[in-house]
GROMACS .gro file of C-alpha atoms in nm:
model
  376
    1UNK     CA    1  12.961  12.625   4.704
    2UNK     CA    2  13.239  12.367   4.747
    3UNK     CA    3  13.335  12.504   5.142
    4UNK     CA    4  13.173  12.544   5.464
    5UNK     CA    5  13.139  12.912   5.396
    6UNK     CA    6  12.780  13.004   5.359
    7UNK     CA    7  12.683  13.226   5.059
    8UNK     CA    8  12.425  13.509   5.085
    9UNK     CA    9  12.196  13.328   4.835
   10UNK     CA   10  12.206  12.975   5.054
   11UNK     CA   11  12.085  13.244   5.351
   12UNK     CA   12  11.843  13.334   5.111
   13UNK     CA   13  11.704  13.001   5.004
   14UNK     CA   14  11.678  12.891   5.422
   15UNK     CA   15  11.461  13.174   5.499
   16UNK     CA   16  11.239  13.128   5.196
   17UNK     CA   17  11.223  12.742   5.267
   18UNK     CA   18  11.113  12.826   5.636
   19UNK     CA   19  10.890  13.074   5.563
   20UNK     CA   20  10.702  12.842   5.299
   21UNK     CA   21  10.703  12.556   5.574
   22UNK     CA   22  10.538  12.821   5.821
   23UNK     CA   23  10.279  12.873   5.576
   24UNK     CA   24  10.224  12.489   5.467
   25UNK     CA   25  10.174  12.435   5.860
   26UNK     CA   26   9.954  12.732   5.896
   27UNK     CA   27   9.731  12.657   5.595
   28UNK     CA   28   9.696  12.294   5.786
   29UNK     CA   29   9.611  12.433   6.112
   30UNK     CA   30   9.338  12.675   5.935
   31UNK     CA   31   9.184  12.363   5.744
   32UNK     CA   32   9.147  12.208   6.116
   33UNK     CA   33   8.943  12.492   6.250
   34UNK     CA   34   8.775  12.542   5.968
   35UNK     CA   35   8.656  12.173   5.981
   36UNK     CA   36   8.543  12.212   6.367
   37UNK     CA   37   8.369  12.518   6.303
   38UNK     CA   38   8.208  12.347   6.001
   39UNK     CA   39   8.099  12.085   6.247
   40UNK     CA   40   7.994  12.301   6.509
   41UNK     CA   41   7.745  12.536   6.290
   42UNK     CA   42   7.608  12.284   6.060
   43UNK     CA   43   7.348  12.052   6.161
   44UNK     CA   44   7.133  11.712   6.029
   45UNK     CA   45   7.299  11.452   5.792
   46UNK     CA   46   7.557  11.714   5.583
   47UNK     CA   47   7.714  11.786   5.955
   48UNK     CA   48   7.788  11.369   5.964
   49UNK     CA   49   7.898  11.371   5.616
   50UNK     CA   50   8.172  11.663   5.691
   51UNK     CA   51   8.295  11.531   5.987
   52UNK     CA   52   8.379  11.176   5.823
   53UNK     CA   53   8.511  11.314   5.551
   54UNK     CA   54   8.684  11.574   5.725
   55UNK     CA   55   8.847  11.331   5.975
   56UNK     CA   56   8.979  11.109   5.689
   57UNK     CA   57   9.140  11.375   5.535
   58UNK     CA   58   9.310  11.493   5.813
   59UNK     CA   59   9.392  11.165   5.952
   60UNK     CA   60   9.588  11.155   5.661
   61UNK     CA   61   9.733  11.488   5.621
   62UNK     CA   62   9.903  11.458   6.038
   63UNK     CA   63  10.256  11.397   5.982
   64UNK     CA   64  10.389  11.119   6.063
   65UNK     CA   65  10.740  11.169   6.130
   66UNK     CA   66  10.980  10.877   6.015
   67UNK     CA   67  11.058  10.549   6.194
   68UNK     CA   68  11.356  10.373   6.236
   69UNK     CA   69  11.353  10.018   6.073
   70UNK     CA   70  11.222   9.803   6.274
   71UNK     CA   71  11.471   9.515   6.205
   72UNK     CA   72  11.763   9.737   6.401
   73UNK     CA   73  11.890   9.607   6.734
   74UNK     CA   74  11.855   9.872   7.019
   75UNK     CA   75  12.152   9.916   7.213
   76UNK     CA   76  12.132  10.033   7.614
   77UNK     CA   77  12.335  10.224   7.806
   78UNK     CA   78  12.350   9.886   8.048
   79UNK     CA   79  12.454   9.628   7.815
   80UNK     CA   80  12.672   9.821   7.575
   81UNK     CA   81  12.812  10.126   7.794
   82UNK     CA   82  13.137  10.194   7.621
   83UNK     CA   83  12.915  10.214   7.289
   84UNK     CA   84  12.706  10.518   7.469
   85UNK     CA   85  12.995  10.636   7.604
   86UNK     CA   86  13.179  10.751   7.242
   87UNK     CA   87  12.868  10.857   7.085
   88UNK     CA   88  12.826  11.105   7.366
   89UNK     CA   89  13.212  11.195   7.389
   90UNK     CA   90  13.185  11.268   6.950
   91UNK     CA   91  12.841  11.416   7.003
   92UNK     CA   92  13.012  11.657   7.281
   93UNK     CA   93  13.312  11.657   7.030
   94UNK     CA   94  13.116  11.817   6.718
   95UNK     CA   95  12.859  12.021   6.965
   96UNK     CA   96  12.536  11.845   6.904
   97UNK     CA   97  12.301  11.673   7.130
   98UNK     CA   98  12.357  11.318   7.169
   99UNK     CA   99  12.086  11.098   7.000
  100UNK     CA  100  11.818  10.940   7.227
  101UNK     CA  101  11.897  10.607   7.044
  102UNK     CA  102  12.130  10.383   6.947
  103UNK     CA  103  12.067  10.090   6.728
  104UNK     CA  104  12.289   9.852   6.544
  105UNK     CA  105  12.160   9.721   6.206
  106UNK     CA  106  12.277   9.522   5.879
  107UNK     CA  107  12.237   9.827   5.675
  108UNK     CA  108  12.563   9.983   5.451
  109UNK     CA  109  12.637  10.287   5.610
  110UNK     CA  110  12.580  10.456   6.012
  111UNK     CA  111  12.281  10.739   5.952
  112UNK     CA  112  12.123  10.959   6.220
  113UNK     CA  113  11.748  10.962   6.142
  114UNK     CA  114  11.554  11.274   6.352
  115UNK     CA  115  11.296  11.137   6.516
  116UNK     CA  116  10.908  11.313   6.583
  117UNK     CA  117  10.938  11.669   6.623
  118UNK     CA  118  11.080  11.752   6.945
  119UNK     CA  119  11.453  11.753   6.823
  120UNK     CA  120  11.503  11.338   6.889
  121UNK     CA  121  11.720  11.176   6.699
  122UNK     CA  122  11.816  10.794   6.643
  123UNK     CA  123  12.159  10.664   6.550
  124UNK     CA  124  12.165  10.329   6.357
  125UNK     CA  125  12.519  10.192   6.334
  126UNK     CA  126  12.569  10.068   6.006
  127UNK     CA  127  12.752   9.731   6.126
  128UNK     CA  128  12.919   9.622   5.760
  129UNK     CA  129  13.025   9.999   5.724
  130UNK     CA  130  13.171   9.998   6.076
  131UNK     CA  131  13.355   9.614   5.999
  132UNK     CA  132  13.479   9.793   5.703
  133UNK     CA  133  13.638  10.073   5.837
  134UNK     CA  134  13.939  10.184   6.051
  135UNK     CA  135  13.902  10.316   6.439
  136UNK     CA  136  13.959  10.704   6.332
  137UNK     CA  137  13.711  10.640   5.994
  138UNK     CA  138  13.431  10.513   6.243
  139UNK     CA  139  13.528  10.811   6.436
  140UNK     CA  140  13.528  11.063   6.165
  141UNK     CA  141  13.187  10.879   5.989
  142UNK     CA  142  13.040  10.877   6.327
  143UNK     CA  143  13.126  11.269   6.405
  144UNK     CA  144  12.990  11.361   6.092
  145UNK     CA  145  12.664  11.194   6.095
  146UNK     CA  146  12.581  11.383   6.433
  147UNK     CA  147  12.710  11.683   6.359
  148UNK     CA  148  12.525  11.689   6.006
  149UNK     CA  149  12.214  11.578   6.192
  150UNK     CA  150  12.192  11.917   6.341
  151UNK     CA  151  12.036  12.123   6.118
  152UNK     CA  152  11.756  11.863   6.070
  153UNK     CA  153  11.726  11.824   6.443
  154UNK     CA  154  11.693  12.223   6.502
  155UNK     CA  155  11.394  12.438   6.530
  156UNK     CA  156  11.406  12.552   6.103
  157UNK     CA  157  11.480  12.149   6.023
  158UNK     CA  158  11.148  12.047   6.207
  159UNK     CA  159  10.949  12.325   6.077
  160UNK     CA  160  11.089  12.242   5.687
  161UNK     CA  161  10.991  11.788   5.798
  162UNK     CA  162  10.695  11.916   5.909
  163UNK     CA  163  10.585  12.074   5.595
  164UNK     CA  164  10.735  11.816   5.378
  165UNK     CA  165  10.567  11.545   5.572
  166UNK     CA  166  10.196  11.745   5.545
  167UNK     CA  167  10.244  11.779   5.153
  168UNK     CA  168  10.380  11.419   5.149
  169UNK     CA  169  10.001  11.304   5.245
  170UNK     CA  170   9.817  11.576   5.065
  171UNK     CA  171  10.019  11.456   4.722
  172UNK     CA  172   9.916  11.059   4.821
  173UNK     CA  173   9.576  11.154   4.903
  174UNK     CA  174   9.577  11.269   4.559
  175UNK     CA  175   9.773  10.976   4.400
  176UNK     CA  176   9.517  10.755   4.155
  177UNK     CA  177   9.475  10.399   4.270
  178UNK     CA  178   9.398  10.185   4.046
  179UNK     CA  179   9.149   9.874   4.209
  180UNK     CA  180   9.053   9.530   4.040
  181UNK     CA  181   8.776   9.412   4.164
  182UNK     CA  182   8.596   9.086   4.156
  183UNK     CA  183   8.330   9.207   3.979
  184UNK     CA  184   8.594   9.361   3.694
  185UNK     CA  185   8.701   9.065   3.664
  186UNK     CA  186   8.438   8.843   3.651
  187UNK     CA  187   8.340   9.138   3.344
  188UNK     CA  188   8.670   9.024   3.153
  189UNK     CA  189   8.603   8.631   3.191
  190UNK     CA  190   8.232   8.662   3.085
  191UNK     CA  191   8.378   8.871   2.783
  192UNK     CA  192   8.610   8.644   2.705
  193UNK     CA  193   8.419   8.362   2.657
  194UNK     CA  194   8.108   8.530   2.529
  195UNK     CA  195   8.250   8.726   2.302
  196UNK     CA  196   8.126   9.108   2.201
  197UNK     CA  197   7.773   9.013   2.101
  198UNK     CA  198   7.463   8.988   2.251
  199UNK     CA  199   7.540   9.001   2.656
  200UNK     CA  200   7.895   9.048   2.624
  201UNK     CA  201   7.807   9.334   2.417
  202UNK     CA  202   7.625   9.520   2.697
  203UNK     CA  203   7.885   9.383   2.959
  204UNK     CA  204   8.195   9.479   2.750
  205UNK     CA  205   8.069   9.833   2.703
  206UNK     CA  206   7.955   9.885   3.100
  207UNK     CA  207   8.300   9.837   3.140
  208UNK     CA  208   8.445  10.026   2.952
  209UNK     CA  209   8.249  10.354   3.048
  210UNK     CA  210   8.310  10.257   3.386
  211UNK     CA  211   8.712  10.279   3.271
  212UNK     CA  212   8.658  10.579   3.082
  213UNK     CA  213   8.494  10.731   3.435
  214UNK     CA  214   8.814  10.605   3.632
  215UNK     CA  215   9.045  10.781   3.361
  216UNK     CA  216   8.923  11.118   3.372
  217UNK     CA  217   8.885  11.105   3.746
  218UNK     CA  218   9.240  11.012   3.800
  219UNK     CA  219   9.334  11.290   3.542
  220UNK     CA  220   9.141  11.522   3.756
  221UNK     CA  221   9.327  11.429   4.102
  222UNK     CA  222   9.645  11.473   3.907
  223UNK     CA  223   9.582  11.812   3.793
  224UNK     CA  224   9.472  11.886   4.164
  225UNK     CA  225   9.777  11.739   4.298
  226UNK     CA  226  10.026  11.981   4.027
  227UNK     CA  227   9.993  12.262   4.307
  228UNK     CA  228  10.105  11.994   4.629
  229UNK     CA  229  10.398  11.839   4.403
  230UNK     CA  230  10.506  12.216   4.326
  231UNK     CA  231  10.523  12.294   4.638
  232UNK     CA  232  10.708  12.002   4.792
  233UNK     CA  233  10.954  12.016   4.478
  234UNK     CA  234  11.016  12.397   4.585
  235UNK     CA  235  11.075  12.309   4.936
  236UNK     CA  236  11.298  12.030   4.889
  237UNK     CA  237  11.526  12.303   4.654
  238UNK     CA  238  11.520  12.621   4.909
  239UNK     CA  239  11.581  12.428   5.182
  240UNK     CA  240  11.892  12.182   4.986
  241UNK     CA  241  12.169  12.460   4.997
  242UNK     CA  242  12.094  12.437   5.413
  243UNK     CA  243  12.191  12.038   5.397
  244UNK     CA  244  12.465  12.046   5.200
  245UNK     CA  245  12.594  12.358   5.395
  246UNK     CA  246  12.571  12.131   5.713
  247UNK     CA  247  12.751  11.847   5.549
  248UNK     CA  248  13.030  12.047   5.460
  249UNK     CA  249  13.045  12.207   5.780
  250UNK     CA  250  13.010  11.826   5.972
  251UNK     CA  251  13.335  11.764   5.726
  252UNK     CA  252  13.543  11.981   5.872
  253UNK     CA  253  13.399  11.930   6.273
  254UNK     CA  254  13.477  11.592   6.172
  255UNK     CA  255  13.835  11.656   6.026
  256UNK     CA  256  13.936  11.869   6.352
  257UNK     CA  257  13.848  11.588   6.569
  258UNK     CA  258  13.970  11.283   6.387
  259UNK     CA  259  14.199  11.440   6.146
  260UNK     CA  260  14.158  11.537   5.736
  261UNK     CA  261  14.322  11.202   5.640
  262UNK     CA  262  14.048  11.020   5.847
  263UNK     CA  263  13.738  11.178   5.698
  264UNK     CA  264  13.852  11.205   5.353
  265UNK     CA  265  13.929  10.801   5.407
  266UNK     CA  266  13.545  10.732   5.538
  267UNK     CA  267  13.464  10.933   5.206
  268UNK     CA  268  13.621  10.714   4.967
  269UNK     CA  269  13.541  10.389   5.096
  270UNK     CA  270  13.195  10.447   4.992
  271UNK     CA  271  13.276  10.598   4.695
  272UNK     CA  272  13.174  10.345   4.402
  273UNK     CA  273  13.161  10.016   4.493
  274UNK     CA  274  13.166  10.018   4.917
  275UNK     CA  275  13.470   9.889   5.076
  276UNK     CA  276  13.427   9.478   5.154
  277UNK     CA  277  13.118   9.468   4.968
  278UNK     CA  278  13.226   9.229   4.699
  279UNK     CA  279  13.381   9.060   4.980
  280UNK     CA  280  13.055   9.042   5.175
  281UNK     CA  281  12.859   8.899   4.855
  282UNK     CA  282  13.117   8.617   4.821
  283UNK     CA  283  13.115   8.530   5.143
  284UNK     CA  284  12.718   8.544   5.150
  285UNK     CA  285  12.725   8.230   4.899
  286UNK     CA  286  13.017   8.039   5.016
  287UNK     CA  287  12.892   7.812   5.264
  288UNK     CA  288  13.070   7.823   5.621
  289UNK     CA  289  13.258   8.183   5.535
  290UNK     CA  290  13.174   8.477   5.770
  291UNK     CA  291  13.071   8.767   5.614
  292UNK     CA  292  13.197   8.974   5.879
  293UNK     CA  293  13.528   8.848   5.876
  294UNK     CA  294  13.497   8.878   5.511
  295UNK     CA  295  13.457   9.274   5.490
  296UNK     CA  296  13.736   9.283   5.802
  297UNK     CA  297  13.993   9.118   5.602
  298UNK     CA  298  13.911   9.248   5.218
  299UNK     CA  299  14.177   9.410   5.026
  300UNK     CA  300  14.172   9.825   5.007
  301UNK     CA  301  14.207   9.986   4.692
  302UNK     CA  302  14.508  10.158   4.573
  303UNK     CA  303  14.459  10.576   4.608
  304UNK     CA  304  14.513  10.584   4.249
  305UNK     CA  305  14.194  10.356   4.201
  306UNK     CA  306  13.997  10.566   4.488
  307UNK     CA  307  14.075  10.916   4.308
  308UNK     CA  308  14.018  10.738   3.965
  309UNK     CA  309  13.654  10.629   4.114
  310UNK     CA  310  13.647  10.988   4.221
  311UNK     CA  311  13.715  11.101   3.890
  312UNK     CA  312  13.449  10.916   3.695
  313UNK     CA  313  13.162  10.987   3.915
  314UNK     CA  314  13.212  11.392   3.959
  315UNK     CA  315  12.835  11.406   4.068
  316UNK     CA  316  12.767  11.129   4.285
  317UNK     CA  317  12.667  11.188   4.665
  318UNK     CA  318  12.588  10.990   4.910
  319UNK     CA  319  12.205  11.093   4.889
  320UNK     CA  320  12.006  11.383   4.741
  321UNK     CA  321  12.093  11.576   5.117
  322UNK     CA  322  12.472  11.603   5.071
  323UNK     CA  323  12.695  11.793   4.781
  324UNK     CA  324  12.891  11.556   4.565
  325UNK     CA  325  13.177  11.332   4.727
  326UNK     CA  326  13.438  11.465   4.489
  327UNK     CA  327  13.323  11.859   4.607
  328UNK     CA  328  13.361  11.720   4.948
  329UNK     CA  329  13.724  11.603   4.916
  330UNK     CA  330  13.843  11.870   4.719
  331UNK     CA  331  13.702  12.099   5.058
  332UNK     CA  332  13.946  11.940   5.250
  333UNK     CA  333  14.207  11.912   5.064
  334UNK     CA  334  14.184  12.239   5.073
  335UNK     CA  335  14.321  12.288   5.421
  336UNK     CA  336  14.018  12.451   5.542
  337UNK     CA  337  13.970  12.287   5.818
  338UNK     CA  338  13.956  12.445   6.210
  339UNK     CA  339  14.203  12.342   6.426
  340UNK     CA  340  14.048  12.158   6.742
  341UNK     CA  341  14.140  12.089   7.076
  342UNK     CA  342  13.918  11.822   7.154
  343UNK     CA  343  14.003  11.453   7.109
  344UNK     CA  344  13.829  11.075   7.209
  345UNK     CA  345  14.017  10.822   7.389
  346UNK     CA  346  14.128  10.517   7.208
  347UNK     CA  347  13.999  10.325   7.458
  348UNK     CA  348  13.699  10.461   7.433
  349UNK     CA  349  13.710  10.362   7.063
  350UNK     CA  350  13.811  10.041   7.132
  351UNK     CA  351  13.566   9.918   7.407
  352UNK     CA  352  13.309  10.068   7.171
  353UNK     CA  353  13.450   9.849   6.890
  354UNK     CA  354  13.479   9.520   7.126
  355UNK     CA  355  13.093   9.563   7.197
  356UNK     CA  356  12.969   9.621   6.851
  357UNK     CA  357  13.180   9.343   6.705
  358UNK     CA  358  13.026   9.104   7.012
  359UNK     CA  359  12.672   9.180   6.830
  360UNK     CA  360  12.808   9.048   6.504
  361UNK     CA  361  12.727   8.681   6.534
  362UNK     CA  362  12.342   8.743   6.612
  363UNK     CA  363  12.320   8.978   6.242
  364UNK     CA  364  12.564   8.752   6.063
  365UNK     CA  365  12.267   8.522   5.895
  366UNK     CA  366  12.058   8.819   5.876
  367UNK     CA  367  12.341   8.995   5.641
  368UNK     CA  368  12.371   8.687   5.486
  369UNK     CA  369  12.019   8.639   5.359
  370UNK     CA  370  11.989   8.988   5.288
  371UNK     CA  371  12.297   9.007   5.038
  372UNK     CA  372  12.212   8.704   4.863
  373UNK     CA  373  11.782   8.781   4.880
  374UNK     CA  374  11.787   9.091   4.899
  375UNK     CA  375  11.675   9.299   5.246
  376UNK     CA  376  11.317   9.310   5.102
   0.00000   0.00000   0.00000
C-alpha cells in the first residue's frame, strides 16, 4: 500500500492486533486475581512465599509506559508562548489533540512520544532538525508528527502499548542474566594458580557443574520465553499496516496544510545523510565555530543528488513505524493529496522560530559534546 487508502487486509490486521492486545491485557488482569485469591485462601509459610513471588512478578509485568529523555528542555506556555501557540494552530490544522508537552532537545529529528495511557502525548522539538530546515518544512515535519501521533494516542493505540509493554516485561523476566560473582572468581584465580590437581581439581569441577546448572537453566527460560517473543513479534506485524497507514495519511494532512513541495522537502532532508549534519560534526571539532550556525548555513543538495539518495535506499524509513521514504514520495507525487482550507500565520511561524532559536546557545555545548562523544 503506497497511498492513504486503507486496504481490507490492513482493516483486517488492526482488528486482529486489538483483539490480541485485549487478550494479552485480560490474561494479565486474570494472573492478578488469581494471585489475590491465591493469597486470600492459602495460609502458613507457602501463603508468604506466593505473595513475594507473586508481587515481583507483577511488579515487573505493570507497564511502564515510555518517558521522555530526561536531558530535553521543557518549554511553557509563559516563557515561550508563540512556540505553544503553532503547535496548537498545526495540531487544530491536522485534527489532533495538542500534546500536553513541549520540549526542546539536541536530538536529530522533532518526534511525538504518547505518554501513559490516558491519550497524553509529548512533543520534543528536534532543535538541529528544526536549524536545518525551512519555515514551511518545520511546518509540514511538525504537522505530520501530530497528526501521525494519532493513532498511537487513540483508544486501539493504547490498548496495542499496553500489550506490547506487558509482553515487553514478561520476555525480560525471562531474559538469562548472566552474574560473576566474587566467589566465581576467586574459583578462576585459585585455579589458575593451583592448577587442576589436588584442590583445584575439586574447585575446578564445582565450577563447572555449577556452569553446566546455569546453562540448562537459561536454556529452559528461553524455551519459556518462545511463546512471549511470538506473541510480541505477531503484534508488532498486525498492528504495522495501522502505522504506516497513519503516516501516509499525516503526509497528505501535512501536504494540504503546508503544501506537497514542503513535505516531500522535510522527507528528503533526512533521507541519507541528514541535512547540516556533516556540517554539525565539523563544526563540533573546530574550536570557536557554532554548530548551530553551522547546520543554518550548510549547503543543500542538488534534487538530482536527493532523488539519487532516494534511489539507492528503496527500503529505508525513518523507523520500523513508517513505510519507506521513497513509497512516501512517490504518494505525493502522486497528486493525492486533499485540498485544505486551513492555513498558519507566518508570524506565527516566525515568533515560534525567534523563541526556539533564543534556546540555542544553552544546547550548543551539549550538541557539541554529543557529536564529537557521542550522546551516551
Amino acid at each position: 500500500m503506497t497511498d492513504s487508502r486503507r486496504a481490507p487486509s490492513a482493516t483486517l490486521s488492526a482488528v486482529a492486533a486489538v483483539l490480541l492486545a485485549l487478550l494479552v491485557v485480560l490474561a494479565l488482569l486474570a494472573l492478578a486475581v488469581g494471585w489475590v485469591a491465591v493469597l486470600v485462601l492459602d495460609d502458613g509459610v507457602s501463603r508468604w512465599i506466593w505473595g513475594v513471588l507473586g508481587a515481583l512478578v507483577l511488579w515487573r509485568l505493570v507497564p511502564r509506559p515510555a518517558r521522555v529523555d530526561r536531558r530535553a528542555v521543557a518549554t511553557s506556555r509563559e516563557e515561550q508562548p508563540a512556540v505553544h501557540e503553532l503547535v496548537d494552530a498545526v495540531a487544530r490544522e491536522v485534527g489532533v489533540a495538542a500534546p500536553t508537552r513541549v520540549l526542546v532537545d539536541t536530538v536529530a529529528a522533532t518526534r511525538v512520544h504518547p505518554t501513559g495511557y490516558l491519550g497524553g502525548a509529548a512533543l520534543v522539538v528536534g532543535l538541529p532538525e528544526w536549524t536545518a530546515l525551512d519555515p514551511g518544512e518545520r511546518v509540514a515535519g511538525l504537522a505530520h508528527e501530530l497528526r501521525c501521533s494519532g493513532v498511537r494516542r487513540g483508544p486501539a493505540g493504547i490498548l496495542v502499548r499496553l500489550a506490547g509493554d506487558v509482553l515487553s516485561g514478561a520476555r525480560t523476566i525471562l531474559t538469562p542474566v548472566r552474574a560473576v560473582t566474587a566467589d566465581r572468581k576467586a574459583v578462576e584465580q585459585a585455579t589458575s594458580t593451583m592448577g587442576y590437581y589436588g584442590p583445584g581439581d575439586e574447585m575446578a569441577g564445582n565450577l563447572m557443574r555449577r556452569q553446566a546448572s546455569a546453562a540448562v537453566g537459561g536454556a529452559g527460560m528461553q524455551v519459556v520465553a518462545v511463546p512471549f517473543r511470538a506473541l510480541h513479534a505477531v503484534l508488532d506485524r498486525a498492528w504495522r499496516p495501522t502505522l504506516h497507514h497513519a503516516a501516509f495519511e499525516a503526509d497528505r494532512r501535512a501536504a494540504a496544510l503546508a503544501g506537497p513541495a514542503a513535505v516531500r522537502g522535510w522527507l528528503l532532508a533526512g533521507v541519507g545523510v541528514p541535512r547540516g549534519a556533516t556540517a554539525a560534526h565539523n563544526a563540533a571539532r573546530t574550536p570557536g565555530a557554532d554548530v548551530f550556525l553551522a547546520i543554518e548555513a550548510a549547503d543543500r543538495p542538488a534534487p538530482t543528488e536527493l532523488r539519487s539518495r532516494l534511489e539507492a535506499a528503496p527500503t529505508t524509513a525513518v523507523d520500523a513505524d513508517h513505510p519507506p521514504t521513497r513509497q512516501r514520495v512517490a504518494a505525493l507525487e502522486a497528486g493525492d493529496v486533499p485540498v485544505g482550507d486551513g492555513w498558519v500565520e507566518r508570524s506565527t511561524v516566525t515568533a515560534a522560530d525567534v523563541e526556539l532559536f533564543r534556546m540555542r546557545a544553552s544546547l550548543a555545548g551539549r550538541l557539541r559534546d554529543e557529536l564529537v562523544h557521542g550522546r551516551g
